GROMACS .gro file of C-alpha atoms in nm:
model
  108
    1MET     CA    1  11.274   8.556  12.512
    2GLY     CA    2  11.531   8.534  12.235
    3ARG     CA    3  11.814   8.767  12.158
    4GLU     CA    4  11.706   9.076  11.969
    5TYR     CA    5  11.852   9.061  11.617
    6GLU     CA    6  11.664   9.227  11.335
    7PRO     CA    7  11.619   9.008  11.027
    8ALA     CA    8  11.830   9.142  10.740
    9VAL     CA    9  11.813   9.015  10.383
   10GLY     CA   10  12.131   8.831  10.286
   11LYS     CA   11  12.241   8.774  10.647
   12TRP     CA   12  12.303   8.435  10.805
   13PHE     CA   13  12.178   8.341  11.150
   14ARG     CA   14  12.210   8.036  11.371
   15ASP     CA   15  11.911   7.915  11.568
   16LEU     CA   16  12.079   7.806  11.892
   17ASP     CA   17  11.784   7.594  12.010
   18GLU     CA   18  11.767   7.394  11.685
   19ASP     CA   19  12.142   7.419  11.610
   20GLU     CA   20  12.063   7.516  11.250
   21SER     CA   21  12.186   7.797  11.027
   22PHE     CA   22  11.971   7.980  10.778
   23LEU     CA   23  11.979   8.270  10.534
   24VAL     CA   24  11.726   8.554  10.541
   25LEU     CA   25  11.573   8.579  10.191
   26SER     CA   26  11.316   8.852  10.247
   27VAL     CA   27  11.147   9.058  10.512
   28ASP     CA   28  10.789   9.176  10.458
   29GLU     CA   29  10.720   9.428  10.730
   30ASP     CA   30  10.364   9.491  10.605
   31ASP     CA   31  10.269   9.124  10.650
   32GLU     CA   32  10.519   9.083  10.938
   33MET     CA   33  10.678   8.779  10.772
   34VAL     CA   34  11.038   8.669  10.730
   35GLU     CA   35  11.134   8.425  10.455
   36ILE     CA   36  11.436   8.211  10.535
   37GLN     CA   37  11.627   7.933  10.364
   38HIS     CA   38  11.785   7.653  10.561
   39VAL     CA   39  12.120   7.501  10.462
   40ASP     CA   40  11.939   7.198  10.316
   41GLY     CA   41  11.755   7.431  10.076
   42GLU     CA   42  11.417   7.429  10.250
   43VAL     CA   43  11.247   7.769  10.230
   44GLU     CA   44  11.022   7.870  10.516
   45GLU     CA   45  10.818   8.175  10.613
   46ILE     CA   46  10.800   8.267  10.978
   47GLU     CA   47  10.606   8.542  11.150
   48LEU     CA   48  10.803   8.835  11.284
   49ASP     CA   49  10.669   8.758  11.633
   50THR     CA   50  10.814   8.407  11.605
   51TRP     CA   51  11.145   8.554  11.483
   52ASN     CA   52  11.163   8.767  11.795
   53GLU     CA   53  11.121   8.458  12.013
   54LEU     CA   54  11.406   8.265  11.849
   55ASP     CA   55  11.739   8.233  12.028
   56LEU     CA   56  11.959   8.355  11.740
   57GLU     CA   57  12.310   8.466  11.681
   58PRO     CA   58  12.458   8.607  11.360
   59THR     CA   59  12.685   8.360  11.182
   60GLU     CA   60  12.890   8.327  10.867
   61GLN     CA   61  12.778   8.163  10.546
   62PRO     CA   62  12.838   7.787  10.583
   63GLU     CA   63  13.149   7.653  10.415
   64GLY     CA   64  13.068   7.505  10.075
   65TRP     CA   65  12.735   7.689  10.044
   66THR     CA   66  12.652   7.714   9.676
   67GLY     CA   67  12.315   7.880   9.695
   68SER     CA   68  11.964   7.755   9.659
   69VAL     CA   69  11.912   7.384   9.627
   70ASP     CA   70  11.536   7.427   9.625
   71ASP     CA   71  11.347   7.188   9.398
   72ASP     CA   72  11.167   7.483   9.234
   73ASP     CA   73  11.462   7.513   8.995
   74ASP     CA   74  11.389   7.161   8.868
   75ASP     CA   75  11.025   7.255   8.810
   76TRP     CA   76  11.134   7.553   8.603
   77GLU     CA   77  11.357   7.333   8.388
   78ASP     CA   78  11.065   7.093   8.332
   79ASP     CA   79  10.847   7.384   8.220
   80GLU     CA   80  11.122   7.498   7.985
   81ASP     CA   81  11.140   7.148   7.832
   82GLU     CA   82  10.765   7.153   7.771
   83ASP     CA   83  10.798   7.486   7.595
   84ASP     CA   84  11.071   7.340   7.375
   85ASP     CA   85  10.830   7.070   7.259
   86ASP     CA   86  10.578   7.333   7.150
   87TRP     CA   87  10.811   7.559   6.954
   88ASP     CA   88  10.784   7.365   6.630
   89ASP     CA   89  10.404   7.329   6.643
   90ASP     CA   90  10.362   7.689   6.530
   91ASP     CA   91  10.616   7.641   6.254
   92ASP     CA   92  10.419   7.345   6.118
   93GLU     CA   93  10.106   7.558   6.099
   94GLU     CA   94  10.296   7.834   5.919
   95ASP     CA   95  10.441   7.581   5.674
   96ASP     CA   96  10.089   7.454   5.604
   97ASP     CA   97   9.972   7.812   5.541
   98GLU     CA   98  10.265   7.870   5.304
   99ASP     CA   99  10.186   7.548   5.116
  100GLU     CA  100   9.825   7.661   5.074
  101ASP     CA  101   9.939   8.004   4.954
  102SER     CA  102  10.171   7.853   4.693
  103ARG     CA  103   9.894   7.619   4.574
  104ASP     CA  104   9.657   7.913   4.539
  105ARG     CA  105   9.911   8.098   4.327
  106ASP     CA  106   9.971   7.792   4.110
  107ASP     CA  107   9.600   7.769   4.036
  108TYR     CA  108   9.606   8.099   3.845
   0.00000   0.00000   0.00000
């Protein structure tokens, strides 16, 4: 049986068996899940029962920690780039509509 430490969002713990530190990102007591982020950026969900079995100790934020290094940020940037490509498509359609409007007025 592990040491009894409650998961707390924003707190760092060290798994003594794995010799790894991680940050608690969220605790969902309804689903009995704890979301953690390892120092390498990997995000993992573990069941609360599993949490209670871990041999943990509270620890400090690792030196040089800069936050999430999860690849999801890269995906977001890619999506943003795709949106940038589309922004002028609507403008072209509006320009076409304006050209048609001006031609209609010239016909009178």
